[in-house]
């Protein structure tokens, strides 16, 4: 299916250069962990990666002043976002609206690996536990 959502002539480049940073080192044996602030790339989103082999492990309860989108790359997770509990498996995406406390945990079996998109040029977080 061909897409034509806008006229390319209506958008002008703003002078930012393409950029590249390392998010994680993929050695094949350890879970990915890392972050790249959008500000370092000249962009509006910060990208994190979180991985764990431990069942029940995950980031602590926290909140951001911006939205966050989680992509489950491998494994299975249970997300707690505000009052909602959402189970997700590889290939699924979970949205966390700004201001809602959230966390997630590996529910196994095996490794959980996520890519977390913070809708902000820098990572801003307040831990709640």
PDB file of C-alpha atoms in Angstrom:
ATOM      1  CA  UNK A   1       0.000   0.000   0.000  1.00  0.00           C
ATOM      2  CA  UNK A   2       1.393   3.355  -1.016  1.00  0.00           C
ATOM      3  CA  UNK A   3       1.169   6.112   1.577  1.00  0.00           C
ATOM      4  CA  UNK A   4       1.048   9.827   0.938  1.00  0.00           C
ATOM      5  CA  UNK A   5       0.207  11.424   4.286  1.00  0.00           C
ATOM      6  CA  UNK A   6       1.624  14.860   3.468  1.00  0.00           C
ATOM      7  CA  UNK A   7       3.252  16.843   0.666  1.00  0.00           C
ATOM      8  CA  UNK A   8       7.054  16.495   1.064  1.00  0.00           C
ATOM      9  CA  UNK A   9       7.433  19.973  -0.401  1.00  0.00           C
ATOM     10  CA  UNK A  10       5.604  21.411   2.606  1.00  0.00           C
ATOM     11  CA  UNK A  11       8.365  20.455   5.063  1.00  0.00           C
ATOM     12  CA  UNK A  12      11.779  22.070   5.032  1.00  0.00           C
ATOM     13  CA  UNK A  13      14.835  20.626   6.799  1.00  0.00           C
ATOM     14  CA  UNK A  14      15.680  22.641   9.919  1.00  0.00           C
ATOM     15  CA  UNK A  15      19.453  22.353   9.676  1.00  0.00           C
ATOM     16  CA  UNK A  16      19.975  19.588  12.223  1.00  0.00           C
ATOM     17  CA  UNK A  17      22.559  17.034  11.205  1.00  0.00           C
ATOM     18  CA  UNK A  18      21.969  13.295  11.362  1.00  0.00           C
ATOM     19  CA  UNK A  19      23.476  11.800  14.533  1.00  0.00           C
ATOM     20  CA  UNK A  20      24.337   8.442  16.061  1.00  0.00           C
ATOM     21  CA  UNK A  21      24.964   7.245  19.626  1.00  0.00           C
ATOM     22  CA  UNK A  22      25.374   3.821  21.249  1.00  0.00           C
ATOM     23  CA  UNK A  23      22.324   2.661  23.207  1.00  0.00           C
ATOM     24  CA  UNK A  24      23.733  -0.689  24.388  1.00  0.00           C
ATOM     25  CA  UNK A  25      26.467  -3.190  23.663  1.00  0.00           C
ATOM     26  CA  UNK A  26      25.024  -6.376  22.231  1.00  0.00           C
ATOM     27  CA  UNK A  27      27.325  -9.158  23.348  1.00  0.00           C
ATOM     28  CA  UNK A  28      24.614 -11.793  23.090  1.00  0.00           C
ATOM     29  CA  UNK A  29      24.894 -12.925  26.703  1.00  0.00           C
ATOM     30  CA  UNK A  30      23.683 -10.037  28.870  1.00  0.00           C
ATOM     31  CA  UNK A  31      20.439  -8.045  28.840  1.00  0.00           C
ATOM     32  CA  UNK A  32      20.594  -4.668  27.135  1.00  0.00           C
ATOM     33  CA  UNK A  33      20.822  -1.623  29.391  1.00  0.00           C
ATOM     34  CA  UNK A  34      21.436   1.948  28.296  1.00  0.00           C
ATOM     35  CA  UNK A  35      19.995   5.302  27.364  1.00  0.00           C
ATOM     36  CA  UNK A  36      20.490   7.992  24.760  1.00  0.00           C
ATOM     37  CA  UNK A  37      19.083  11.455  25.515  1.00  0.00           C
ATOM     38  CA  UNK A  38      17.236  12.974  22.598  1.00  0.00           C
ATOM     39  CA  UNK A  39      19.106  16.226  23.202  1.00  0.00           C
ATOM     40  CA  UNK A  40      22.369  14.464  22.244  1.00  0.00           C
ATOM     41  CA  UNK A  41      20.835  13.527  18.914  1.00  0.00           C
ATOM     42  CA  UNK A  42      19.048  16.812  18.318  1.00  0.00           C
ATOM     43  CA  UNK A  43      15.690  15.074  18.738  1.00  0.00           C
ATOM     44  CA  UNK A  44      12.611  15.237  20.922  1.00  0.00           C
ATOM     45  CA  UNK A  45      12.672  11.704  22.391  1.00  0.00           C
ATOM     46  CA  UNK A  46      15.020   9.890  24.760  1.00  0.00           C
ATOM     47  CA  UNK A  47      15.486   6.159  24.217  1.00  0.00           C
ATOM     48  CA  UNK A  48      16.245   3.679  26.998  1.00  0.00           C
ATOM     49  CA  UNK A  49      16.648  -0.050  26.933  1.00  0.00           C
ATOM     50  CA  UNK A  50      15.965  -2.291  29.896  1.00  0.00           C
ATOM     51  CA  UNK A  51      16.605  -5.998  30.200  1.00  0.00           C
ATOM     52  CA  UNK A  52      16.646  -8.575  32.966  1.00  0.00           C
ATOM     53  CA  UNK A  53      16.879 -12.335  33.260  1.00  0.00           C
ATOM     54  CA  UNK A  54      15.417 -12.301  36.787  1.00  0.00           C
ATOM     55  CA  UNK A  55      11.724 -13.173  37.070  1.00  0.00           C
ATOM     56  CA  UNK A  56       9.905 -10.520  39.107  1.00  0.00           C
ATOM     57  CA  UNK A  57      12.584  -7.886  38.499  1.00  0.00           C
ATOM     58  CA  UNK A  58      11.965  -4.539  36.857  1.00  0.00           C
ATOM     59  CA  UNK A  59      12.235  -0.804  37.349  1.00  0.00           C
ATOM     60  CA  UNK A  60      10.887   0.624  40.596  1.00  0.00           C
ATOM     61  CA  UNK A  61       7.631   2.603  40.726  1.00  0.00           C
ATOM     62  CA  UNK A  62       8.238   6.058  39.233  1.00  0.00           C
ATOM     63  CA  UNK A  63       6.607   8.898  37.317  1.00  0.00           C
ATOM     64  CA  UNK A  64       7.542  11.285  34.478  1.00  0.00           C
ATOM     65  CA  UNK A  65       6.200  14.699  33.418  1.00  0.00           C
ATOM     66  CA  UNK A  66       5.846  13.365  29.835  1.00  0.00           C
ATOM     67  CA  UNK A  67       4.450  10.279  28.084  1.00  0.00           C
ATOM     68  CA  UNK A  68       6.427   7.032  27.799  1.00  0.00           C
ATOM     69  CA  UNK A  69       6.015   4.253  25.232  1.00  0.00           C
ATOM     70  CA  UNK A  70       7.330   0.751  25.974  1.00  0.00           C
ATOM     71  CA  UNK A  71       8.189  -1.783  23.261  1.00  0.00           C
ATOM     72  CA  UNK A  72       8.563  -5.368  24.455  1.00  0.00           C
ATOM     73  CA  UNK A  73      11.340  -6.793  22.299  1.00  0.00           C
ATOM     74  CA  UNK A  74      11.660 -10.174  24.044  1.00  0.00           C
ATOM     75  CA  UNK A  75       9.898 -12.013  26.838  1.00  0.00           C
ATOM     76  CA  UNK A  76       6.795 -11.133  28.817  1.00  0.00           C
ATOM     77  CA  UNK A  77       6.089  -8.240  31.162  1.00  0.00           C
ATOM     78  CA  UNK A  78       3.429  -7.080  33.555  1.00  0.00           C
ATOM     79  CA  UNK A  79       3.020  -3.289  33.489  1.00  0.00           C
ATOM     80  CA  UNK A  80       1.423  -1.315  36.299  1.00  0.00           C
ATOM     81  CA  UNK A  81       0.335   2.081  34.901  1.00  0.00           C
ATOM     82  CA  UNK A  82      -1.809   4.105  37.259  1.00  0.00           C
ATOM     83  CA  UNK A  83      -4.607   1.700  38.254  1.00  0.00           C
ATOM     84  CA  UNK A  84      -4.230  -0.454  35.125  1.00  0.00           C
ATOM     85  CA  UNK A  85      -2.402  -3.780  34.987  1.00  0.00           C
ATOM     86  CA  UNK A  86      -1.367  -4.756  31.454  1.00  0.00           C
ATOM     87  CA  UNK A  87       0.431  -7.927  30.401  1.00  0.00           C
ATOM     88  CA  UNK A  88       2.484  -7.647  27.216  1.00  0.00           C
ATOM     89  CA  UNK A  89       4.682  -9.970  25.217  1.00  0.00           C
ATOM     90  CA  UNK A  90       7.333  -9.474  22.558  1.00  0.00           C
ATOM     91  CA  UNK A  91       6.087  -7.389  19.680  1.00  0.00           C
ATOM     92  CA  UNK A  92       3.565  -5.489  21.790  1.00  0.00           C
ATOM     93  CA  UNK A  93       3.613  -1.820  22.775  1.00  0.00           C
ATOM     94  CA  UNK A  94       2.343  -0.275  26.024  1.00  0.00           C
ATOM     95  CA  UNK A  95       1.635   3.445  26.473  1.00  0.00           C
ATOM     96  CA  UNK A  96       2.151   5.234  29.794  1.00  0.00           C
ATOM     97  CA  UNK A  97       0.570   8.702  29.920  1.00  0.00           C
ATOM     98  CA  UNK A  98       2.452  11.495  31.659  1.00  0.00           C
ATOM     99  CA  UNK A  99       1.847  11.911  35.370  1.00  0.00           C
ATOM    100  CA  UNK A 100       0.731   8.299  35.943  1.00  0.00           C
ATOM    101  CA  UNK A 101       3.026   6.311  38.247  1.00  0.00           C
ATOM    102  CA  UNK A 102       4.231   3.143  36.563  1.00  0.00           C
ATOM    103  CA  UNK A 103       6.571   0.182  36.720  1.00  0.00           C
ATOM    104  CA  UNK A 104       6.906  -3.197  35.051  1.00  0.00           C
ATOM    105  CA  UNK A 105       8.292  -6.625  35.870  1.00  0.00           C
ATOM    106  CA  UNK A 106       9.542  -9.699  34.076  1.00  0.00           C
ATOM    107  CA  UNK A 107       6.932 -12.459  34.307  1.00  0.00           C
ATOM    108  CA  UNK A 108       9.064 -14.987  32.389  1.00  0.00           C
ATOM    109  CA  UNK A 109       9.943 -17.446  31.351  1.00  0.00           C
ATOM    110  CA  UNK A 110      13.378 -16.176  30.379  1.00  0.00           C
ATOM    111  CA  UNK A 111      14.725 -12.741  29.584  1.00  0.00           C
ATOM    112  CA  UNK A 112      12.624  -9.591  29.372  1.00  0.00           C
ATOM    113  CA  UNK A 113      13.953  -6.940  27.015  1.00  0.00           C
ATOM    114  CA  UNK A 114      12.292  -3.588  26.374  1.00  0.00           C
ATOM    115  CA  UNK A 115      12.989  -0.405  24.481  1.00  0.00           C
ATOM    116  CA  UNK A 116      11.447   2.545  26.319  1.00  0.00           C
ATOM    117  CA  UNK A 117      10.718   5.790  24.489  1.00  0.00           C
ATOM    118  CA  UNK A 118      10.569   8.866  26.704  1.00  0.00           C
ATOM    119  CA  UNK A 119       8.721  11.664  24.917  1.00  0.00           C
ATOM    120  CA  UNK A 120      11.263  14.240  26.074  1.00  0.00           C
ATOM    121  CA  UNK A 121      14.722  15.329  24.924  1.00  0.00           C
ATOM    122  CA  UNK A 122      16.040  14.308  28.360  1.00  0.00           C
ATOM    123  CA  UNK A 123      15.229  11.660  30.966  1.00  0.00           C
ATOM    124  CA  UNK A 124      13.291  13.181  33.888  1.00  0.00           C
ATOM    125  CA  UNK A 125      12.034  10.867  36.623  1.00  0.00           C
ATOM    126  CA  UNK A 126      10.888  10.817  40.241  1.00  0.00           C
ATOM    127  CA  UNK A 127      11.078   7.453  42.017  1.00  0.00           C
ATOM    128  CA  UNK A 128       8.102   6.748  44.278  1.00  0.00           C
ATOM    129  CA  UNK A 129       9.335   3.745  46.259  1.00  0.00           C
TER     130      UNK A 129
END
